[in-house]
XYZ file of C-alpha atoms in Angstrom:
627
model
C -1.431 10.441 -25.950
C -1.884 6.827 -25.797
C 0.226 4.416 -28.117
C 0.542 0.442 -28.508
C 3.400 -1.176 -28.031
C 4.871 -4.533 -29.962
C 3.947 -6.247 -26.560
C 0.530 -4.858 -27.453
C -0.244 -3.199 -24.152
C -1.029 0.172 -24.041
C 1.277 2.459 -22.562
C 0.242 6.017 -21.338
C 3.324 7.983 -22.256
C 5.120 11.230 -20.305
C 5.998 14.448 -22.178
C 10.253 13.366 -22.493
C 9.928 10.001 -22.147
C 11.041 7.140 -24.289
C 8.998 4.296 -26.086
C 10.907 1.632 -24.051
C 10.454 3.267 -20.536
C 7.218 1.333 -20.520
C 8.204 -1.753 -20.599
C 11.067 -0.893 -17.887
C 8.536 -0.075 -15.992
C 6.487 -3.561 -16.427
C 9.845 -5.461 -15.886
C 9.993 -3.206 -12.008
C 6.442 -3.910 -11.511
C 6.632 -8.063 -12.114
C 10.075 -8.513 -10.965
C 9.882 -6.857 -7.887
C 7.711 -9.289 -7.399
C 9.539 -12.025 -7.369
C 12.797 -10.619 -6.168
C 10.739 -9.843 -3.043
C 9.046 -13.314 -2.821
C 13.189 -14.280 -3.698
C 14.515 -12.060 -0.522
C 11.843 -13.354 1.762
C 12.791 -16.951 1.567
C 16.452 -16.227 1.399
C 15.326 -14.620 5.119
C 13.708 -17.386 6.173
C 16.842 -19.319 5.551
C 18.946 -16.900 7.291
C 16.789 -17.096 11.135
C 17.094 -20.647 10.552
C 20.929 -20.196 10.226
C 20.820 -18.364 13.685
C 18.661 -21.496 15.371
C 20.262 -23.937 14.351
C 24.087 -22.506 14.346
C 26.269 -23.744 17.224
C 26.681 -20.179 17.908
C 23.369 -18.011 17.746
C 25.523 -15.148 17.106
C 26.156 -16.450 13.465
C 24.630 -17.336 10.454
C 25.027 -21.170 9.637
C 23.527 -21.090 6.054
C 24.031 -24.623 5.332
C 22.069 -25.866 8.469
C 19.342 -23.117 7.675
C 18.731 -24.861 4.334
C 18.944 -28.152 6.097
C 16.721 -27.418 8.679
C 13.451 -25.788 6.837
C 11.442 -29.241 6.705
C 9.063 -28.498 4.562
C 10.460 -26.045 1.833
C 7.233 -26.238 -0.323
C 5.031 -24.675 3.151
C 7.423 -22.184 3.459
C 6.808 -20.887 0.267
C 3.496 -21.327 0.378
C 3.233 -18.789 3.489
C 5.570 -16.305 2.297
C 3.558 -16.522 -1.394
C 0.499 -15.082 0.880
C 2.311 -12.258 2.414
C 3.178 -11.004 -1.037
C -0.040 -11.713 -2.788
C -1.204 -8.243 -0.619
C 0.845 -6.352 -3.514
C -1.591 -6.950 -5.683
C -4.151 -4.774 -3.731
C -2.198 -1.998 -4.501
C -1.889 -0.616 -8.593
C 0.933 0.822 -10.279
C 3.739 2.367 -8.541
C 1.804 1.651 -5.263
C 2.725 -1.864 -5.635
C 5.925 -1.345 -5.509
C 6.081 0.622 -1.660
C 3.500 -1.987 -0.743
C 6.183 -4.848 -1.465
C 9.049 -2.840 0.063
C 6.461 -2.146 3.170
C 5.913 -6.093 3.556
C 9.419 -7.071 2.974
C 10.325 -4.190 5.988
C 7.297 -5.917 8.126
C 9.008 -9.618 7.660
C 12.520 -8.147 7.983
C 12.154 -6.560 11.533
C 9.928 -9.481 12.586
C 12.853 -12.162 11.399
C 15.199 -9.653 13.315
C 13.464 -9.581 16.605
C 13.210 -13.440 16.553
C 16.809 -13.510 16.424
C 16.996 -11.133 19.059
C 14.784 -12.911 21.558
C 15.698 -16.504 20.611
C 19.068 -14.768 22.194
C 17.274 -13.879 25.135
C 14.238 -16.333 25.716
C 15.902 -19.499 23.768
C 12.139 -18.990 22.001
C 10.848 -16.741 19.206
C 8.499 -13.651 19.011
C 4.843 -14.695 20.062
C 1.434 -12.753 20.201
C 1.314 -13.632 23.479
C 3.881 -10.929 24.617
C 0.926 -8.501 23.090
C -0.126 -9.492 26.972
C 3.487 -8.630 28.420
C 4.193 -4.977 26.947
C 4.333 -3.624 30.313
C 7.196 -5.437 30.853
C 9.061 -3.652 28.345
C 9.227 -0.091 30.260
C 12.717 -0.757 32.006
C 14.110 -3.553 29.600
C 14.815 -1.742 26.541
C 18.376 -1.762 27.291
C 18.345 -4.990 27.825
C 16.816 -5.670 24.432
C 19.272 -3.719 22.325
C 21.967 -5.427 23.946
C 21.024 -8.746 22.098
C 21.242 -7.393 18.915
C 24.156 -8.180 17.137
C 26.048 -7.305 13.442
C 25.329 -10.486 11.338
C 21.603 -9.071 12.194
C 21.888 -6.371 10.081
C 21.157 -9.600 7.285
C 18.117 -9.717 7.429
C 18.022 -6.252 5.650
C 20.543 -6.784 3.002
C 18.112 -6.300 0.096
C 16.214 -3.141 1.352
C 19.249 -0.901 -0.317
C 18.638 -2.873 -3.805
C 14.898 -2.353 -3.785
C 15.261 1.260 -2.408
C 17.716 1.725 -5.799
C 14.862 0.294 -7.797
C 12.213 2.771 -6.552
C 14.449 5.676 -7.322
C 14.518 4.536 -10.821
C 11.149 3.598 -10.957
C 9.976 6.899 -10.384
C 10.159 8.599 -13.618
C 8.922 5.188 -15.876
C 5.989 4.912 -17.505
C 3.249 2.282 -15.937
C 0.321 0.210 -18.171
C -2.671 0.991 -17.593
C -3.371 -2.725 -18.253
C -6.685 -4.231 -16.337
C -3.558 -6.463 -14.055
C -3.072 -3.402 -13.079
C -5.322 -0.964 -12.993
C -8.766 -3.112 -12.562
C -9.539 -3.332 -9.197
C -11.533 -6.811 -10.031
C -8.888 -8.342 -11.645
C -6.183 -7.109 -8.782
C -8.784 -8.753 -6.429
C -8.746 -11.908 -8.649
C -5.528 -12.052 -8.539
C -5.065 -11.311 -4.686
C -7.447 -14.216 -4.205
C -6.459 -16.677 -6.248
C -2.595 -16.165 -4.660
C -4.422 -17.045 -1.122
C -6.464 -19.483 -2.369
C -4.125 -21.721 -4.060
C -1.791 -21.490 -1.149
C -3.857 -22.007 1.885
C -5.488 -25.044 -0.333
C -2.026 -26.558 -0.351
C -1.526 -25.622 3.157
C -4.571 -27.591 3.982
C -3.575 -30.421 1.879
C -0.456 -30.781 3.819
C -1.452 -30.531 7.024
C -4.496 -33.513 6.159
C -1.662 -35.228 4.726
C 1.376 -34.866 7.138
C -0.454 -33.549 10.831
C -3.584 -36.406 10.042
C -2.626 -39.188 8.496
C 1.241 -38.776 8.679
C 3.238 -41.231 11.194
C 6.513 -39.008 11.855
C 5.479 -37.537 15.223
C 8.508 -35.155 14.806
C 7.564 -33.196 11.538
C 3.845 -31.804 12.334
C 2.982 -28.665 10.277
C 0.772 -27.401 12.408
C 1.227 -28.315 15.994
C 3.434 -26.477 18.509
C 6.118 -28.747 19.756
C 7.533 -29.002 23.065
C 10.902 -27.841 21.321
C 10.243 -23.976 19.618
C 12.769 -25.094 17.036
C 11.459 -27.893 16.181
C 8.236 -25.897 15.843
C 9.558 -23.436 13.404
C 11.262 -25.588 11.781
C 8.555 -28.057 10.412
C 5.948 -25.430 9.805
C 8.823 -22.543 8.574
C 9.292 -18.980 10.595
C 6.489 -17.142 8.704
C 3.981 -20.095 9.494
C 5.260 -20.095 12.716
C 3.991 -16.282 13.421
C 0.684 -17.172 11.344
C -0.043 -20.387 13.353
C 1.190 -18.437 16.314
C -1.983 -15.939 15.695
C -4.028 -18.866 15.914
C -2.957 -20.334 19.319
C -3.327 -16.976 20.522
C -7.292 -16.281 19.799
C -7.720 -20.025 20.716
C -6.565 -19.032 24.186
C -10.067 -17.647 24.470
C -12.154 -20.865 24.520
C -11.807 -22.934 27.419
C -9.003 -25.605 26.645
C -10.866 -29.051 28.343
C -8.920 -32.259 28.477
C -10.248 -35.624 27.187
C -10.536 -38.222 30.130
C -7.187 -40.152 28.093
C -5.370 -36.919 27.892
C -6.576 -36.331 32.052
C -5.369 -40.513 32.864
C -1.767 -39.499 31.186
C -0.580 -36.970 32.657
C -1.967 -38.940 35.746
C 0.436 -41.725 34.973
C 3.355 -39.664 34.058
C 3.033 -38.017 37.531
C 2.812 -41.192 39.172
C 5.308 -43.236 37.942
C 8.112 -40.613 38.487
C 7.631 -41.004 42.164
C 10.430 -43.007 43.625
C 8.947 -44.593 46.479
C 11.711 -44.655 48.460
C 12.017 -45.083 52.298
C 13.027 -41.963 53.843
C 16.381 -40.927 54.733
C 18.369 -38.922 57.706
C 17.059 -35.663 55.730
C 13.494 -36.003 56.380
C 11.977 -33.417 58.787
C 15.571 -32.015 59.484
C 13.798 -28.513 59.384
C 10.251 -29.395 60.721
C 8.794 -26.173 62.544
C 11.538 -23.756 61.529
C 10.840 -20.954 59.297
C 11.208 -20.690 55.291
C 12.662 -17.776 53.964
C 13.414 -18.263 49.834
C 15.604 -15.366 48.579
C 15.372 -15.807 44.657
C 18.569 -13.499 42.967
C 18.191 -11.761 39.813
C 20.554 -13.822 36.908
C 22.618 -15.662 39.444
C 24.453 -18.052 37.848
C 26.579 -20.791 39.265
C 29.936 -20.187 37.953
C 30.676 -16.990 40.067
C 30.222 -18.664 43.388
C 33.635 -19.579 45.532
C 35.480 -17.581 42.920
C 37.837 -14.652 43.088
C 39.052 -12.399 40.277
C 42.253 -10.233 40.431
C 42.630 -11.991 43.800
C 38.819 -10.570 44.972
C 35.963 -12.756 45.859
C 32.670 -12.192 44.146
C 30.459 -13.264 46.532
C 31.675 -13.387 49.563
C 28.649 -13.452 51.575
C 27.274 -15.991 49.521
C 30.549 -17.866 50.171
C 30.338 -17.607 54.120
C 26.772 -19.544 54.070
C 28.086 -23.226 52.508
C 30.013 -24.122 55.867
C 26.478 -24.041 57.147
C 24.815 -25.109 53.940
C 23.573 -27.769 51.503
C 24.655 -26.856 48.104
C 23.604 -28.339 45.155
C 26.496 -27.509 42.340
C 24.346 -29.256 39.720
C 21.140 -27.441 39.662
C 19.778 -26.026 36.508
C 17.603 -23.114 35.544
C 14.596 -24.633 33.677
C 12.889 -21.521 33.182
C 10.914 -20.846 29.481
C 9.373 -17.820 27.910
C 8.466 -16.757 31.669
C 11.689 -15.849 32.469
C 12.181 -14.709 35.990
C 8.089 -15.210 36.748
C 8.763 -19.062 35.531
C 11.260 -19.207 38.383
C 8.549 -18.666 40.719
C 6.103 -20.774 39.356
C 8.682 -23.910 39.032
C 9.709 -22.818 43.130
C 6.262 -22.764 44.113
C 4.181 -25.339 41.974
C 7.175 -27.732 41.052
C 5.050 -28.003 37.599
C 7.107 -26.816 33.964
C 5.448 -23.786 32.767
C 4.004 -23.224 29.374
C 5.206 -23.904 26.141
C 4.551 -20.904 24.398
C 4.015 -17.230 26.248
C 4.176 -15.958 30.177
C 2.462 -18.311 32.130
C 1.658 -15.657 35.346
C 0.153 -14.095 31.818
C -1.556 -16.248 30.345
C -3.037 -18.076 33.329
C -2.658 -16.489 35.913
C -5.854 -17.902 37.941
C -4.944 -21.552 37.329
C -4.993 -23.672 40.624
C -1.998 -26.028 42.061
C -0.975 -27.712 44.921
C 1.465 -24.872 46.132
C 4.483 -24.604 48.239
C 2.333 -21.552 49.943
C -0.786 -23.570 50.172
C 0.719 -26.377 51.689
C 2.914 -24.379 54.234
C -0.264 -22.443 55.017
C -2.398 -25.867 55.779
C 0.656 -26.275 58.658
C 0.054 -23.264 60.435
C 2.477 -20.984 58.304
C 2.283 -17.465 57.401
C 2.909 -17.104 53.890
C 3.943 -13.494 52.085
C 5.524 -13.130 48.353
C 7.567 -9.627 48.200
C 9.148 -7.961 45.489
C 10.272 -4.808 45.013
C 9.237 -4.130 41.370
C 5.116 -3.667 40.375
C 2.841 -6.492 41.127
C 2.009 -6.026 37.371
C 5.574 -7.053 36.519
C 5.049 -10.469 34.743
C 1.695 -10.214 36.472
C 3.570 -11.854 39.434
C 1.235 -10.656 42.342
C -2.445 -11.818 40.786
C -0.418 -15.273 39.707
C 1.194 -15.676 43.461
C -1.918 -14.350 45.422
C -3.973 -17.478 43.323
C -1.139 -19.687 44.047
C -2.159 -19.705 48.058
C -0.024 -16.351 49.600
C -1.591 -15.589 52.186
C -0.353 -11.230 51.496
C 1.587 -9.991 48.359
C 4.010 -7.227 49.066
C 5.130 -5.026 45.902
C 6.786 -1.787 45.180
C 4.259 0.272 46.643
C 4.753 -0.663 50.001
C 7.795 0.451 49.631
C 10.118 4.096 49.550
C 11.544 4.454 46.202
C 14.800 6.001 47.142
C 16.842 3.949 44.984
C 16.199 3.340 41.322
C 18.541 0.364 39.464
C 17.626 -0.578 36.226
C 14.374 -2.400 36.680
C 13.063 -1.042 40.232
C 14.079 -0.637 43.248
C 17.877 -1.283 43.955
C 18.690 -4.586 46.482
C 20.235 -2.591 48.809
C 17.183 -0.273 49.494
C 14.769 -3.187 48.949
C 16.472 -5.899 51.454
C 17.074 -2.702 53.782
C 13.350 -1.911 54.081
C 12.111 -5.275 54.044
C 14.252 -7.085 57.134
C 11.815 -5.513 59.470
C 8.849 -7.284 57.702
C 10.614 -10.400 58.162
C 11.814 -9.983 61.645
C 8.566 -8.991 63.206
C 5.984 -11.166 61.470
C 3.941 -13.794 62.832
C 5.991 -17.576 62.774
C 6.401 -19.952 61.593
C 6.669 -17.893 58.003
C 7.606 -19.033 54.728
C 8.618 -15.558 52.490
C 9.187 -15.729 48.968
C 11.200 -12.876 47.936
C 13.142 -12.162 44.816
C 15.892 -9.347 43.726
C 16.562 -7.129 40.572
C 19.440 -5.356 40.622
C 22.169 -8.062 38.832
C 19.530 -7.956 35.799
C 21.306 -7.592 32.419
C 22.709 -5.465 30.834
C 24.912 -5.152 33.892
C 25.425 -1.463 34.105
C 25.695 -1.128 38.181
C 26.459 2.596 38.797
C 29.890 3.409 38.926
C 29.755 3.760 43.118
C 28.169 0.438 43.752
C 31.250 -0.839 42.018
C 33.554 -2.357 44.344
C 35.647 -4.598 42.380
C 38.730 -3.201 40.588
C 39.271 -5.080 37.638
C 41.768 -4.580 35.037
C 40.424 -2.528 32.304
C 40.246 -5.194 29.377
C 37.733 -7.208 31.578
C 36.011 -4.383 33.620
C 34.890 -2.696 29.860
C 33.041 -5.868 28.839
C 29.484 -7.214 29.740
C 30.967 -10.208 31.989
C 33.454 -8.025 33.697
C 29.966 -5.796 34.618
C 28.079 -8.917 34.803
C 30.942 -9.162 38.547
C 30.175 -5.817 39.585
C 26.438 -6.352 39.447
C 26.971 -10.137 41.026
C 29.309 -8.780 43.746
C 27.083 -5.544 44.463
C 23.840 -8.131 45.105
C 25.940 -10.659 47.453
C 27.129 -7.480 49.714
C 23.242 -6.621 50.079
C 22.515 -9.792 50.790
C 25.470 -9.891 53.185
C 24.425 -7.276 55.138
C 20.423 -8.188 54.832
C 21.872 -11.842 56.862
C 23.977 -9.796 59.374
C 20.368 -8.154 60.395
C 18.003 -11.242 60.754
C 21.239 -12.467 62.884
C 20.944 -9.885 65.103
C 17.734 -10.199 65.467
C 17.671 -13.735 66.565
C 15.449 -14.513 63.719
C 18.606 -16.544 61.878
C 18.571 -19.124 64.668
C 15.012 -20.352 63.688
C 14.841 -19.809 59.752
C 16.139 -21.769 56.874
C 17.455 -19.347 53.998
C 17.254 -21.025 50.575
C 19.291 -18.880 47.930
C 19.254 -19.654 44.200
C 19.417 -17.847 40.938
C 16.111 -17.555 39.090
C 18.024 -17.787 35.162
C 21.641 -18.030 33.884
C 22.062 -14.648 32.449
C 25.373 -13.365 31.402
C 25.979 -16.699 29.694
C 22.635 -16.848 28.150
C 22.778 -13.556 26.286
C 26.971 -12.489 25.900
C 28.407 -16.295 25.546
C 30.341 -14.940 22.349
C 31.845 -12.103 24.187
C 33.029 -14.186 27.086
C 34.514 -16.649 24.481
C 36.387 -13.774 22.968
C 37.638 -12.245 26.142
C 41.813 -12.379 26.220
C 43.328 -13.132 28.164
C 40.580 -15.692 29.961
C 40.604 -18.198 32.863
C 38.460 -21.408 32.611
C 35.999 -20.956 34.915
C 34.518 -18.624 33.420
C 34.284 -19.748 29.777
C 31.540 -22.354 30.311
C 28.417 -22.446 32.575
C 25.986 -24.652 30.830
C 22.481 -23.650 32.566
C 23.373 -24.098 35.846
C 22.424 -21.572 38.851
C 23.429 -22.106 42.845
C 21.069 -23.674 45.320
C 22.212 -23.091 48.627
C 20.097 -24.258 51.982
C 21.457 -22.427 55.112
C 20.432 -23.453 57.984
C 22.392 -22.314 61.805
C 24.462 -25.705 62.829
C 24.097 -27.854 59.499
C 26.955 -29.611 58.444
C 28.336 -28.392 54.960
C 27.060 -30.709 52.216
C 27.875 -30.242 48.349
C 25.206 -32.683 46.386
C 26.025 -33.606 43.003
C 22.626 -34.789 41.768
C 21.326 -33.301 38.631
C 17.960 -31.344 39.426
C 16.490 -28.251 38.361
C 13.817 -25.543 39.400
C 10.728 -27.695 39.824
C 12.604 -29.971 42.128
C 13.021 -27.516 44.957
C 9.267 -27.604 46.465
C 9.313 -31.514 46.887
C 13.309 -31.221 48.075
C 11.637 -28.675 50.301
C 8.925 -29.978 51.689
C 10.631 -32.997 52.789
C 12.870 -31.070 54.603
C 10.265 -29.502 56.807
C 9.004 -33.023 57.403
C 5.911 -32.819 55.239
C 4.441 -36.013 54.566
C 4.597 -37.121 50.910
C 1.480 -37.884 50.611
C -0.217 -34.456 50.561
C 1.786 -33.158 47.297
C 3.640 -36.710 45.286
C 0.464 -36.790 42.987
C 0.953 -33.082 41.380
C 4.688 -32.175 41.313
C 6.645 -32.698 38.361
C 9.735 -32.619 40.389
C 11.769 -35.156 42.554
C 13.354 -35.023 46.066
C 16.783 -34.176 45.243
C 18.266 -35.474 48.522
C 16.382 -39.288 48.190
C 16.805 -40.356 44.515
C 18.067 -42.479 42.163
C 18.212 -40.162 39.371
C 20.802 -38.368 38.392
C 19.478 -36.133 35.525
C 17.694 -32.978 34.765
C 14.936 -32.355 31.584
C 15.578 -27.967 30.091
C 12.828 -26.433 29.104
C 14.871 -26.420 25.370
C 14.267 -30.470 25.774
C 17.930 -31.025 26.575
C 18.889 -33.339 28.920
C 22.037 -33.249 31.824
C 23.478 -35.620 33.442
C 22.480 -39.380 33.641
C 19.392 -40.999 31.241
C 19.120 -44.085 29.564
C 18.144 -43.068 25.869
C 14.525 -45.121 25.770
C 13.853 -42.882 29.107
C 14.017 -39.485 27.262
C 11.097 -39.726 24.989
C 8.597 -40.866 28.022
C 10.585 -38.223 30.346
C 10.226 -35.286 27.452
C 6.169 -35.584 27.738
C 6.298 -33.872 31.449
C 6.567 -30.521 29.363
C 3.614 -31.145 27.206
C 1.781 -32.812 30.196
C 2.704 -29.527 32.211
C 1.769 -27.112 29.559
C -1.949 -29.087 29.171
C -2.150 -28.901 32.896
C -1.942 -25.381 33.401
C -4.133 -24.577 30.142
C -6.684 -26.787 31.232
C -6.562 -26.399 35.495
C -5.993 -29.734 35.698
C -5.113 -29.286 39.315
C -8.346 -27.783 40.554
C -9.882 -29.557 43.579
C -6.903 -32.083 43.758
């Protein structure tokens, strides 16, 4: 039976139901809606409370408002994810909106999550890095946190509504039952937005003069990104980057004479010093450790060092207490790009990923040109980060992964340091020389969860229960194998001839558990802050201790490096990004977040903060082929 209403839309009516069920039933339909539209941009407000908090642990409303540039393009996005509804008809509609709003929900989560972990936000370009995700699952849980639980705050209300909604009446009005006029409707949604999306970015991105707020431009900050082109533009735009990827990226001759410049003009020119050539002929070994961070070095808890071994090497050392991890999306593979290449690595995505066949000026190739033999070994898959087809490009002359060597030992992400440093010393001792190895270890990877008989500290049980008091155990398990990896290449007679260069590849436990650590009672200072910064040590049999105090980070190492072994400047000062950290005048250090440390005049930063976009067109475009 069919009946009219005083709204005058036809209702079709249920045996039991009432006349006003029907319009219920249109206020659900329409209202949903907009409550979802609502919910989505309270959402979008809430990520940008994490970014821009002081603590990315919780929700700083006030600067999410504050910090959403353009409020009318955030809408405008978020009005085309729910214009989809209308493909749907009826009570269809309805799961299609509570579908989308799940789909933005768990998106907005996981960027919280991983701007934890990466200091960047979800990108299509880790479509290319799922195999990395095999062993790290733990790790990935561990960033979540209970203020993320937020982002779903709604999903009870509209679950409520779809209860009710299932015994109303719907209209069989064309809105909603024409699949032309649903179409119309879908269309005119997207049309009408991306029109004013188009609009804004002629208006602001082309002939707009704040260089800060582009729409639609990824900027050499990811915040800054997001936050002039909103976080569901961010993913959409995001899509874009990714299937441009696909063309060839060329650079204008300007854009090829800049980065040029910039190159040039940050080389010192200085007359060398009493370290040049201090360690010409001997061999290179570079032992890169899994989340080392600086803090932990020449300190004790409950009266027991934690790395003792590591401790034992500064009398016959360089250290450099001010050098900073500078690593990006990459994580652990941007490490050894920055060691290698001394060039900043993408802005957005892997590097080793995304490019893994681009050409530089490497550490290996250069070593090699001198007569070196050159080998990169890890003990995880040469698929991992896609670390062995990036480093075999990069000039090694033989990549050694996991499958060279006997599993016997499994530690979170691969093969534990003790079995790994254990198998390899025999590599090391008996190769050809002069060598440079690159090696790198896994075991002190987060979440810190070192089996309970590789832990030899005995901590109280208030700190041993938390993630720093297992971030020790992991620490302190690592320096013993490296300990006892030394005592070998001693013995061997190899020591007396090889420079060991020790560093962490990330901060770690500070990076992803900084709220924890704040919270731990009782607490002693040196552990409460950390601030980016990971050990460089440069062993060497018969140096004089030296602590430097210059600020440098990871793609200052390979120029540092290579004038060390007495390499002449000339054959790499035209395509590092890096300085010599023991002949400069500079006492500062550019993060991959765009921060600075230490010591920069403030009309220096802006022509400084265009090495990351210079890098990131470099590698894209292969600028360093041939050169």
């Amino acid at each position: 039976m069919m009946a009219k209403t005083s709204y005058g839309i036809t209702v079709a009516h249920r045996r039991g139901t009432k006349r006003g069920d029907g319009f219920l039933g249109y206020l659900v339909q329409e209202w949903l809606l907009f409550l979802t539209f609502g919910m989505l941009l309270i959402k979008s407000i809430i990520l940008m409370g994490f970014v821009y908090s002081h603590n990315q642990s919780m929700i700083d409303m006030s600067r999410g408002i504050k910090n959403i540039t353009y409020m009318p393009v955030c809408a405008a996005f978020l009005l085309i994810v729910t214009a989809f509804s209308f493909l749907a008809k009826n009570r269809g509609r309805l799961w299609l909106l509570l579908i989308l709003n799940l789909l933005v929900s768990f998106l907005f989560a996981f960027d919280a999550v991983y701007l934890r972990a990466s200091g960047n936000f979800l990108s299509t370009q880790l479509l290319r890095q799922t195999g990395n995700l095999n062993n790290l699952w733990d790790s990935i849980f561990a960033m979540f946190r209970p203020c993320d639980i937020a982002f779903f705050f709604d999903i009870p209300i509209i679950a409520v509504l779809l209860i009710i909604s299932r015994n109303l009446v719907y209209y069989d009005s064309p809105l909603f039952t024409s699949l032309k006029a649903r179409l119309t409707a879908f269309f005119t949604v997207i049309i009408l937005s991306a029109g004013y999306l188009a609009a804004s970015h002629i208006t602001i991105d082309v002939y707009g003069h704040n260089k800060n707020n582009y729409i639609f431009y990824t900027h050499w900050n990811p915040a800054q990104t997001i936050c002039n082109i909103s976080p569901m533009g961010y993913h959409v735009y995001d899509c874009y980057v990714f299937f441009s990827d696909f063309k060839p990226y060329r650079l204008s001759a300007k854009n090829r004479n800049e980065i040029q410049a910039w190159i040039d003009q940050k080389n010192e020119k200085l007359p060398s010093n009493r370290y040049k050539g201090i360690y010409k002929g001997k061999n290179l070994l570079v032992l890169q450790v899994e989340s080392l961070e600086n803090f932990v070095v020449g300190q004790a808890v409950d009266g027991q060092e934690i790395t003792p071994s590591l401790n034992k090497l500064l009398p016959n050392s360089i250290y450099f207490d001010n050098y900073y991890a500078q690593v990006n999306e990459g994580t652990s593979s941007d490490a050894d790009l920055m060691t290698n290449t001394s060039v900043f690595p993408i802005r957005n995505g892997s590097t080793f990923f995304r490019f893994p066949y681009t050409s530089y000026n490497s550490l290996p190739a250069i070593m090699g040109r001198h007569g070196y033999n050159t080998k990169a070994i890890h003990p995880d898959n040469g698929e991992y980060w896609n670390w062995m087809k990036a480093l075999g490009n990069m000039g090694f002359h033989e990549c050694i992964d996991a499958r060279s060597f006997k599993m016997d030992e499994i530690i979170f992400l691969g093969l534990s340091d003790g079995s790994f440093l254990r198998q390899v010393k025999d590599t090391v001792i008996s190769q050809k020389t002069p060598f440079y190895n690159f090696m790198v270890t896994l075991s002190s990877h987060s979440p810190f969860e070192m089996p309970v008989w590789h832990r030899k500290l005995k901590l109280d049980q208030t700190l041993g229960e938390t993630k720093l008091g297992g971030y020790f155990q992991s620490i302190n398990y690592t320096d013993g194998c490296i300990g006892t990896f030394i005592d070998e290449l001693d013995k061997s007679g190899v020591l007396d001839n090889t420079v060991l260069v020790i560093y962490g590849d990330h901060d770690s436990v500070h990076k992803y558990f900084n709220d924890e650590i704040q919270s731990i009672k009782p607490s002693q200072a040196w552990w409460l802050d950390n601030d980016k910064r990971i050990p460089l040590i440069i062993y060497s049999k018969g140096q004089k201790p030296e602590t430097i105090h210059t600020n440098g980070g990871q793609i200052d190492l390979m120029p540092t490096l290579l004038n060390l072994f007495g390499i002449d400047e000339s054959e790499y000062e035209s395509t590092v990004f890096g300085r010599n950290l023991l002949n400069t005048r500079e006492d500062y250090v550019l993060l991959s977040s765009g921060e600075f440390r230490g010591s920069i005049g403030e009309t220096k930063k802006a022509e400084v903060l265009k090495g990351l976009e210079y890098a990131d067109m470099a590698i894209r475009s292969d600028f360093f082929r041939n050169k």
